[in-house]
Amino acid sequence: MPQWLSYPEVSELLQIPLRDVRNLVRGNFLLAVRRGPNNALAVHRLQFTDKSGKWEILRPLRGTLTALRDAGFDSEEAMRWLLEENDVLGTTPLQALRENNIHAVRREITGLIF
């Protein structure tokens, strides 16, 4: 699977209509940023997890994205923060979420607010 997925690729991966992908981004369930030569919106693949052969959005992602927005992050800043190595977490925040270290990630976000 490529690192960055287009909306149609996300639609296919999750087996949902394209309009639902747009609604997931609008509803803060997924984070999309502009990438590539066409400057098209793309979704990073690490926002998904394979549950018994069925792809799903990481459950703690929505609350994390809401916390980042509350901290004043725009989409580009939030994606950069999620993908950057974090010394306290010992990994990237997105990988920490994948490993179920939700509280540690949210604590780091709280520290960004002050």
mmCIF file of N, CA and C in Angstrom:
data_model
loop_
_atom_site.group_PDB
_atom_site.id
_atom_site.type_symbol
_atom_site.label_atom_id
_atom_site.label_comp_id
_atom_site.label_asym_id
_atom_site.label_seq_id
_atom_site.Cartn_x
_atom_site.Cartn_y
_atom_site.Cartn_z
ATOM 1 N N MET A 1 0.853 -1.177 0.000
ATOM 2 C CA MET A 1 0.000 0.000 0.000
ATOM 3 C C MET A 1 0.898 1.240 0.000
ATOM 4 N N PRO A 2 0.612 2.221 -0.851
ATOM 5 C CA PRO A 2 1.430 3.443 -0.859
ATOM 6 C C PRO A 2 1.290 4.204 0.459
ATOM 7 N N GLN A 3 2.270 5.048 0.717
ATOM 8 C CA GLN A 3 2.264 5.815 1.964
ATOM 9 C C GLN A 3 1.110 6.823 1.996
ATOM 10 N N TRP A 4 0.836 7.460 0.872
ATOM 11 C CA TRP A 4 -0.239 8.454 0.767
ATOM 12 C C TRP A 4 -1.325 7.918 -0.146
ATOM 13 N N LEU A 5 -2.572 8.021 0.291
ATOM 14 C CA LEU A 5 -3.702 7.511 -0.468
ATOM 15 C C LEU A 5 -4.598 8.656 -0.924
ATOM 16 N N SER A 6 -5.051 8.562 -2.166
ATOM 17 C CA SER A 6 -6.026 9.522 -2.677
ATOM 18 C C SER A 6 -7.391 9.194 -2.077
ATOM 19 N N TYR A 7 -8.327 10.115 -2.205
ATOM 20 C CA TYR A 7 -9.688 9.846 -1.726
ATOM 21 C C TYR A 7 -10.283 8.598 -2.388
ATOM 22 N N PRO A 8 -10.138 8.439 -3.708
ATOM 23 C CA PRO A 8 -10.670 7.204 -4.311
ATOM 24 C C PRO A 8 -10.011 5.940 -3.743
ATOM 25 N N GLU A 9 -8.727 6.001 -3.443
ATOM 26 C CA GLU A 9 -8.046 4.837 -2.854
ATOM 27 C C GLU A 9 -8.565 4.560 -1.447
ATOM 28 N N VAL A 10 -8.830 5.621 -0.678
ATOM 29 C CA VAL A 10 -9.396 5.442 0.664
ATOM 30 C C VAL A 10 -10.792 4.836 0.553
ATOM 31 N N SER A 11 -11.557 5.321 -0.397
ATOM 32 C CA SER A 11 -12.899 4.790 -0.644
ATOM 33 C C SER A 11 -12.844 3.290 -0.911
ATOM 34 N N GLU A 12 -11.903 2.890 -1.744
ATOM 35 C CA GLU A 12 -11.749 1.472 -2.073
ATOM 36 C C GLU A 12 -11.265 0.673 -0.869
ATOM 37 N N LEU A 13 -10.307 1.224 -0.143
ATOM 38 C CA LEU A 13 -9.752 0.533 1.020
ATOM 39 C C LEU A 13 -10.819 0.261 2.079
ATOM 40 N N LEU A 14 -11.624 1.283 2.369
ATOM 41 C CA LEU A 14 -12.648 1.157 3.409
ATOM 42 C C LEU A 14 -13.962 0.590 2.869
ATOM 43 N N GLN A 15 -14.034 0.450 1.555
ATOM 44 C CA GLN A 15 -15.240 -0.047 0.891
ATOM 45 C C GLN A 15 -16.455 0.819 1.224
ATOM 46 N N ILE A 16 -16.265 2.139 1.022
ATOM 47 C CA ILE A 16 -17.327 3.104 1.263
ATOM 48 C C ILE A 16 -17.389 4.065 0.077
ATOM 49 N N PRO A 17 -18.511 4.752 -0.106
ATOM 50 C CA PRO A 17 -18.596 5.726 -1.196
ATOM 51 C C PRO A 17 -17.629 6.889 -1.001
ATOM 52 N N LEU A 18 -17.230 7.480 -2.098
ATOM 53 C CA LEU A 18 -16.300 8.608 -2.077
ATOM 54 C C LEU A 18 -16.823 9.758 -1.214
ATOM 55 N N ARG A 19 -18.111 10.028 -1.272
ATOM 56 C CA ARG A 19 -18.686 11.119 -0.475
ATOM 57 C C ARG A 19 -18.483 10.865 1.021
ATOM 58 N N ASP A 20 -18.486 9.590 1.422
ATOM 59 C CA ASP A 20 -18.267 9.264 2.832
ATOM 60 C C ASP A 20 -16.831 9.554 3.254
ATOM 61 N N VAL A 21 -15.886 9.381 2.341
ATOM 62 C CA VAL A 21 -14.487 9.725 2.634
ATOM 63 C C VAL A 21 -14.404 11.224 2.914
ATOM 64 N N ARG A 22 -15.030 12.019 2.065
ATOM 65 C CA ARG A 22 -15.041 13.479 2.270
ATOM 66 C C ARG A 22 -15.664 13.827 3.616
ATOM 67 N N ASN A 23 -16.744 13.150 3.969
ATOM 68 C CA ASN A 23 -17.410 13.404 5.244
ATOM 69 C C ASN A 23 -16.540 12.994 6.431
ATOM 70 N N LEU A 24 -15.775 11.930 6.281
ATOM 71 C CA LEU A 24 -14.871 11.498 7.353
ATOM 72 C C LEU A 24 -13.794 12.547 7.604
ATOM 73 N N VAL A 25 -13.278 13.138 6.528
ATOM 74 C CA VAL A 25 -12.273 14.193 6.676
ATOM 75 C C VAL A 25 -12.918 15.431 7.289
ATOM 76 N N ARG A 26 -14.068 15.813 6.772
ATOM 77 C CA ARG A 26 -14.782 16.985 7.288
ATOM 78 C C ARG A 26 -15.155 16.809 8.758
ATOM 79 N N GLY A 27 -15.505 15.575 9.139
ATOM 80 C CA GLY A 27 -15.912 15.273 10.510
ATOM 81 C C GLY A 27 -14.756 15.014 11.462
ATOM 82 N N ASN A 28 -13.525 15.177 10.988
ATOM 83 C CA ASN A 28 -12.338 15.027 11.822
ATOM 84 C C ASN A 28 -12.055 13.569 12.218
ATOM 85 N N PHE A 29 -12.550 12.619 11.424
ATOM 86 C CA PHE A 29 -12.244 11.211 11.656
ATOM 87 C C PHE A 29 -10.943 10.829 10.961
ATOM 88 N N LEU A 30 -10.614 11.548 9.885
ATOM 89 C CA LEU A 30 -9.393 11.344 9.102
ATOM 90 C C LEU A 30 -8.761 12.700 8.841
ATOM 91 N N LEU A 31 -7.460 12.691 8.640
ATOM 92 C CA LEU A 31 -6.733 13.911 8.321
ATOM 93 C C LEU A 31 -6.206 13.807 6.893
ATOM 94 N N ALA A 32 -6.510 14.815 6.096
ATOM 95 C CA ALA A 32 -6.030 14.868 4.712
ATOM 96 C C ALA A 32 -5.223 16.143 4.520
ATOM 97 N N VAL A 33 -4.150 16.030 3.755
ATOM 98 C CA VAL A 33 -3.302 17.184 3.423
ATOM 99 C C VAL A 33 -3.006 17.142 1.932
ATOM 100 N N ARG A 34 -2.635 18.278 1.398
ATOM 101 C CA ARG A 34 -2.343 18.371 -0.038
ATOM 102 C C ARG A 34 -0.940 17.824 -0.314
ATOM 103 N N ARG A 35 -0.847 16.970 -1.351
ATOM 104 C CA ARG A 35 0.409 16.321 -1.711
ATOM 105 C C ARG A 35 0.494 16.152 -3.220
ATOM 106 N N GLY A 36 1.703 15.944 -3.688
ATOM 107 C CA GLY A 36 1.940 15.552 -5.066
ATOM 108 C C GLY A 36 1.875 16.689 -6.070
ATOM 109 N N PRO A 37 2.147 16.362 -7.321
ATOM 110 C CA PRO A 37 2.210 17.367 -8.380
ATOM 111 C C PRO A 37 0.862 18.052 -8.637
ATOM 112 N N ASN A 38 -0.234 17.362 -8.339
ATOM 113 C CA ASN A 38 -1.560 17.950 -8.539
ATOM 114 C C ASN A 38 -2.066 18.685 -7.303
ATOM 115 N N ASN A 39 -1.286 18.644 -6.216
ATOM 116 C CA ASN A 39 -1.679 19.270 -4.964
ATOM 117 C C ASN A 39 -3.035 18.744 -4.486
ATOM 118 N N ALA A 40 -3.263 17.456 -4.716
ATOM 119 C CA ALA A 40 -4.533 16.821 -4.343
ATOM 120 C C ALA A 40 -4.514 16.420 -2.874
ATOM 121 N N LEU A 41 -5.689 16.365 -2.281
ATOM 122 C CA LEU A 41 -5.792 15.915 -0.901
ATOM 123 C C LEU A 41 -5.435 14.435 -0.822
ATOM 124 N N ALA A 42 -4.642 14.094 0.182
ATOM 125 C CA ALA A 42 -4.210 12.714 0.376
ATOM 126 C C ALA A 42 -4.264 12.377 1.861
ATOM 127 N N VAL A 43 -4.424 11.103 2.156
ATOM 128 C CA VAL A 43 -4.545 10.597 3.518
ATOM 129 C C VAL A 43 -3.387 9.631 3.760
ATOM 130 N N HIS A 44 -2.673 9.801 4.874
ATOM 131 C CA HIS A 44 -1.557 8.911 5.178
ATOM 132 C C HIS A 44 -2.076 7.537 5.579
ATOM 133 N N ARG A 45 -1.436 6.497 5.068
ATOM 134 C CA ARG A 45 -1.894 5.120 5.282
ATOM 135 C C ARG A 45 -1.866 4.681 6.738
ATOM 136 N N LEU A 46 -1.022 5.306 7.568
ATOM 137 C CA LEU A 46 -0.935 4.887 8.963
ATOM 138 C C LEU A 46 -2.161 5.294 9.790
ATOM 139 N N GLN A 47 -3.093 5.987 9.165
ATOM 140 C CA GLN A 47 -4.343 6.318 9.843
ATOM 141 C C GLN A 47 -5.324 5.144 9.828
ATOM 142 N N PHE A 48 -4.907 4.048 9.182
ATOM 143 C CA PHE A 48 -5.766 2.871 9.047
ATOM 144 C C PHE A 48 -5.111 1.668 9.695
ATOM 145 N N THR A 49 -5.936 0.729 10.104
ATOM 146 C CA THR A 49 -5.449 -0.516 10.668
ATOM 147 C C THR A 49 -6.252 -1.670 10.079
ATOM 148 N N ASP A 50 -5.608 -2.789 9.918
ATOM 149 C CA ASP A 50 -6.245 -3.981 9.378
ATOM 150 C C ASP A 50 -6.774 -4.815 10.537
ATOM 151 N N LYS A 51 -8.087 -4.902 10.635
ATOM 152 C CA LYS A 51 -8.733 -5.705 11.676
ATOM 153 C C LYS A 51 -9.318 -6.954 11.025
ATOM 154 N N SER A 52 -8.605 -8.047 11.154
ATOM 155 C CA SER A 52 -9.060 -9.332 10.615
ATOM 156 C C SER A 52 -9.416 -9.253 9.137
ATOM 157 N N GLY A 53 -8.552 -8.613 8.359
ATOM 158 C CA GLY A 53 -8.757 -8.533 6.921
ATOM 159 C C GLY A 53 -9.653 -7.394 6.461
ATOM 160 N N LYS A 54 -10.149 -6.586 7.386
ATOM 161 C CA LYS A 54 -10.997 -5.444 7.039
ATOM 162 C C LYS A 54 -10.311 -4.173 7.536
ATOM 163 N N TRP A 55 -10.129 -3.204 6.643
ATOM 164 C CA TRP A 55 -9.444 -1.975 7.001
ATOM 165 C C TRP A 55 -10.390 -1.029 7.725
ATOM 166 N N GLU A 56 -9.863 -0.413 8.799
ATOM 167 C CA GLU A 56 -10.628 0.545 9.602
ATOM 168 C C GLU A 56 -9.751 1.745 9.911
ATOM 169 N N ILE A 57 -10.404 2.829 10.265
ATOM 170 C CA ILE A 57 -9.690 4.019 10.738
ATOM 171 C C ILE A 57 -9.269 3.764 12.178
ATOM 172 N N LEU A 58 -8.063 4.195 12.538
ATOM 173 C CA LEU A 58 -7.614 4.060 13.927
ATOM 174 C C LEU A 58 -8.639 4.716 14.851
ATOM 175 N N ARG A 59 -9.117 4.010 15.815
ATOM 176 C CA ARG A 59 -10.168 4.522 16.696
ATOM 177 C C ARG A 59 -9.780 5.792 17.453
ATOM 178 N N PRO A 60 -8.562 5.886 18.002
ATOM 179 C CA PRO A 60 -8.233 7.089 18.772
ATOM 180 C C PRO A 60 -7.904 8.316 17.919
ATOM 181 N N LEU A 61 -7.969 8.167 16.600
ATOM 182 C CA LEU A 61 -7.550 9.262 15.728
ATOM 183 C C LEU A 61 -8.449 10.487 15.855
ATOM 184 N N ARG A 62 -9.759 10.282 15.906
ATOM 185 C CA ARG A 62 -10.673 11.428 15.934
ATOM 186 C C ARG A 62 -10.422 12.329 17.138
ATOM 187 N N GLY A 63 -10.334 11.753 18.315
ATOM 188 C CA GLY A 63 -10.094 12.552 19.516
ATOM 189 C C GLY A 63 -8.748 13.256 19.467
ATOM 190 N N THR A 64 -7.768 12.584 18.894
ATOM 191 C CA THR A 64 -6.434 13.169 18.757
ATOM 192 C C THR A 64 -6.465 14.345 17.787
ATOM 193 N N LEU A 65 -7.154 14.172 16.669
ATOM 194 C CA LEU A 65 -7.259 15.267 15.699
ATOM 195 C C LEU A 65 -8.018 16.451 16.295
ATOM 196 N N THR A 66 -9.046 16.172 17.065
ATOM 197 C CA THR A 66 -9.795 17.246 17.733
ATOM 198 C C THR A 66 -8.894 17.986 18.708
ATOM 199 N N ALA A 67 -8.097 17.250 19.469
ATOM 200 C CA ALA A 67 -7.172 17.874 20.423
ATOM 201 C C ALA A 67 -6.149 18.748 19.698
ATOM 202 N N LEU A 68 -5.636 18.268 18.568
ATOM 203 C CA LEU A 68 -4.672 19.058 17.800
ATOM 204 C C LEU A 68 -5.324 20.323 17.238
ATOM 205 N N ARG A 69 -6.547 20.219 16.774
ATOM 206 C CA ARG A 69 -7.261 21.406 16.281
ATOM 207 C C ARG A 69 -7.476 22.396 17.429
ATOM 208 N N ASP A 70 -7.862 21.873 18.599
ATOM 209 C CA ASP A 70 -8.056 22.727 19.776
ATOM 210 C C ASP A 70 -6.760 23.417 20.177
ATOM 211 N N ALA A 71 -5.625 22.774 19.902
ATOM 212 C CA ALA A 71 -4.312 23.356 20.202
ATOM 213 C C ALA A 71 -3.898 24.372 19.140
ATOM 214 N N GLY A 72 -4.733 24.564 18.108
ATOM 215 C CA GLY A 72 -4.458 25.565 17.092
ATOM 216 C C GLY A 72 -3.742 25.056 15.852
ATOM 217 N N PHE A 73 -3.621 23.746 15.714
ATOM 218 C CA PHE A 73 -2.930 23.166 14.559
ATOM 219 C C PHE A 73 -3.848 23.144 13.346
ATOM 220 N N ASP A 74 -3.312 23.531 12.184
ATOM 221 C CA ASP A 74 -4.050 23.318 10.942
ATOM 222 C C ASP A 74 -3.702 21.903 10.457
ATOM 223 N N SER A 75 -4.281 21.499 9.338
ATOM 224 C CA SER A 75 -4.084 20.124 8.861
ATOM 225 C C SER A 75 -2.621 19.787 8.589
ATOM 226 N N GLU A 76 -1.905 20.694 7.930
ATOM 227 C CA GLU A 76 -0.482 20.452 7.616
ATOM 228 C C GLU A 76 0.339 20.312 8.901
ATOM 229 N N GLU A 77 0.116 21.215 9.849
ATOM 230 C CA GLU A 77 0.863 21.179 11.111
ATOM 231 C C GLU A 77 0.531 19.910 11.888
ATOM 232 N N ALA A 78 -0.741 19.530 11.912
ATOM 233 C CA ALA A 78 -1.152 18.326 12.627
ATOM 234 C C ALA A 78 -0.508 17.082 12.015
ATOM 235 N N MET A 79 -0.505 17.009 10.688
ATOM 236 C CA MET A 79 0.099 15.842 10.037
ATOM 237 C C MET A 79 1.596 15.794 10.298
ATOM 238 N N ARG A 80 2.240 16.940 10.215
ATOM 239 C CA ARG A 80 3.682 16.993 10.483
ATOM 240 C C ARG A 80 3.950 16.502 11.909
ATOM 241 N N TRP A 81 3.170 16.967 12.877
ATOM 242 C CA TRP A 81 3.375 16.579 14.273
ATOM 243 C C TRP A 81 3.134 15.079 14.452
ATOM 244 N N LEU A 82 2.100 14.555 13.817
ATOM 245 C CA LEU A 82 1.788 13.132 13.950
ATOM 246 C C LEU A 82 2.875 12.229 13.371
ATOM 247 N N LEU A 83 3.598 12.727 12.363
ATOM 248 C CA LEU A 83 4.597 11.903 11.683
ATOM 249 C C LEU A 83 6.028 12.141 12.147
ATOM 250 N N GLU A 84 6.246 13.179 12.959
ATOM 251 C CA GLU A 84 7.605 13.463 13.456
ATOM 252 C C GLU A 84 7.926 12.591 14.661
ATOM 253 N N GLU A 85 9.164 12.164 14.725
ATOM 254 C CA GLU A 85 9.646 11.409 15.886
ATOM 255 C C GLU A 85 9.491 12.280 17.130
ATOM 256 N N ASN A 86 8.969 11.704 18.209
ATOM 257 C CA ASN A 86 8.762 12.418 19.464
ATOM 258 C C ASN A 86 9.636 11.752 20.529
ATOM 259 N N ASP A 87 10.539 12.528 21.118
ATOM 260 C CA ASP A 87 11.480 11.964 22.092
ATOM 261 C C ASP A 87 10.777 11.373 23.306
ATOM 262 N N VAL A 88 9.743 12.018 23.795
ATOM 263 C CA VAL A 88 9.032 11.528 24.978
ATOM 264 C C VAL A 88 8.329 10.204 24.668
ATOM 265 N N LEU A 89 7.703 10.129 23.508
ATOM 266 C CA LEU A 89 6.980 8.912 23.123
ATOM 267 C C LEU A 89 7.915 7.805 22.648
ATOM 268 N N GLY A 90 9.095 8.188 22.178
ATOM 269 C CA GLY A 90 10.044 7.210 21.658
ATOM 270 C C GLY A 90 9.674 6.715 20.269
ATOM 271 N N THR A 91 8.749 7.351 19.633
ATOM 272 C CA THR A 91 8.288 7.010 18.288
ATOM 273 C C THR A 91 7.499 8.202 17.763
ATOM 274 N N THR A 92 6.854 8.049 16.628
ATOM 275 C CA THR A 92 5.993 9.125 16.152
ATOM 276 C C THR A 92 4.654 9.049 16.892
ATOM 277 N N PRO A 93 3.973 10.173 17.074
ATOM 278 C CA PRO A 93 2.660 10.122 17.718
ATOM 279 C C PRO A 93 1.683 9.188 16.991
ATOM 280 N N LEU A 94 1.723 9.172 15.671
ATOM 281 C CA LEU A 94 0.810 8.300 14.934
ATOM 282 C C LEU A 94 1.109 6.837 15.222
ATOM 283 N N GLN A 95 2.384 6.471 15.288
ATOM 284 C CA GLN A 95 2.741 5.094 15.632
ATOM 285 C C GLN A 95 2.356 4.787 17.078
ATOM 286 N N ALA A 96 2.517 5.749 17.970
ATOM 287 C CA ALA A 96 2.114 5.549 19.363
ATOM 288 C C ALA A 96 0.611 5.281 19.454
ATOM 289 N N LEU A 97 -0.175 5.974 18.652
ATOM 290 C CA LEU A 97 -1.622 5.703 18.620
ATOM 291 C C LEU A 97 -1.883 4.291 18.124
ATOM 292 N N ARG A 98 -1.147 3.871 17.129
ATOM 293 C CA ARG A 98 -1.300 2.510 16.586
ATOM 294 C C ARG A 98 -0.953 1.467 17.652
ATOM 295 N N GLU A 99 -0.062 1.830 18.579
ATOM 296 C CA GLU A 99 0.351 0.919 19.652
ATOM 297 C C GLU A 99 -0.503 1.101 20.905
ATOM 298 N N ASN A 100 -1.574 1.865 20.776
ATOM 299 C CA ASN A 100 -2.545 2.080 21.856
ATOM 300 C C ASN A 100 -2.020 2.950 23.001
ATOM 301 N N ASN A 101 -1.045 3.794 22.733
ATOM 302 C CA ASN A 101 -0.529 4.722 23.741
ATOM 303 C C ASN A 101 -1.259 6.066 23.637
ATOM 304 N N ILE A 102 -2.566 5.997 23.680
ATOM 305 C CA ILE A 102 -3.428 7.154 23.452
ATOM 306 C C ILE A 102 -3.182 8.247 24.482
ATOM 307 N N HIS A 103 -3.146 7.876 25.746
ATOM 308 C CA HIS A 103 -3.007 8.885 26.812
ATOM 309 C C HIS A 103 -1.673 9.617 26.728
ATOM 310 N N ALA A 104 -0.620 8.905 26.381
ATOM 311 C CA ALA A 104 0.690 9.550 26.248
ATOM 312 C C ALA A 104 0.672 10.574 25.115
ATOM 313 N N VAL A 105 0.037 10.221 24.004
ATOM 314 C CA VAL A 105 -0.054 11.139 22.867
ATOM 315 C C VAL A 105 -0.868 12.368 23.262
ATOM 316 N N ARG A 106 -1.985 12.161 23.902
ATOM 317 C CA ARG A 106 -2.845 13.288 24.289
ATOM 318 C C ARG A 106 -2.165 14.166 25.337
ATOM 319 N N ARG A 107 -1.372 13.568 26.212
ATOM 320 C CA ARG A 107 -0.601 14.357 27.192
ATOM 321 C C ARG A 107 0.382 15.269 26.472
ATOM 322 N N GLU A 108 1.012 14.743 25.433
ATOM 323 C CA GLU A 108 1.955 15.542 24.647
ATOM 324 C C GLU A 108 1.229 16.730 23.975
ATOM 325 N N ILE A 109 0.030 16.486 23.502
ATOM 326 C CA ILE A 109 -0.744 17.562 22.877
ATOM 327 C C ILE A 109 -1.098 18.623 23.912
ATOM 328 N N THR A 110 -1.490 18.194 25.097
ATOM 329 C CA THR A 110 -1.816 19.130 26.175
ATOM 330 C C THR A 110 -0.624 20.011 26.477
ATOM 331 N N GLY A 111 0.577 19.443 26.442
ATOM 332 C CA GLY A 111 1.792 20.210 26.680
ATOM 333 C C GLY A 111 2.045 21.247 25.587
ATOM 334 N N LEU A 112 1.521 21.026 24.405
ATOM 335 C CA LEU A 112 1.696 21.970 23.298
ATOM 336 C C LEU A 112 0.813 23.203 23.471
ATOM 337 N N ILE A 113 -0.261 23.062 24.202
ATOM 338 C CA ILE A 113 -1.229 24.154 24.351
ATOM 339 C C ILE A 113 -0.660 25.269 25.215
ATOM 340 N N PHE A 114 0.132 24.907 26.214
ATOM 341 C CA PHE A 114 0.614 25.910 27.171
ATOM 342 C C PHE A 114 1.942 26.488 26.823
#
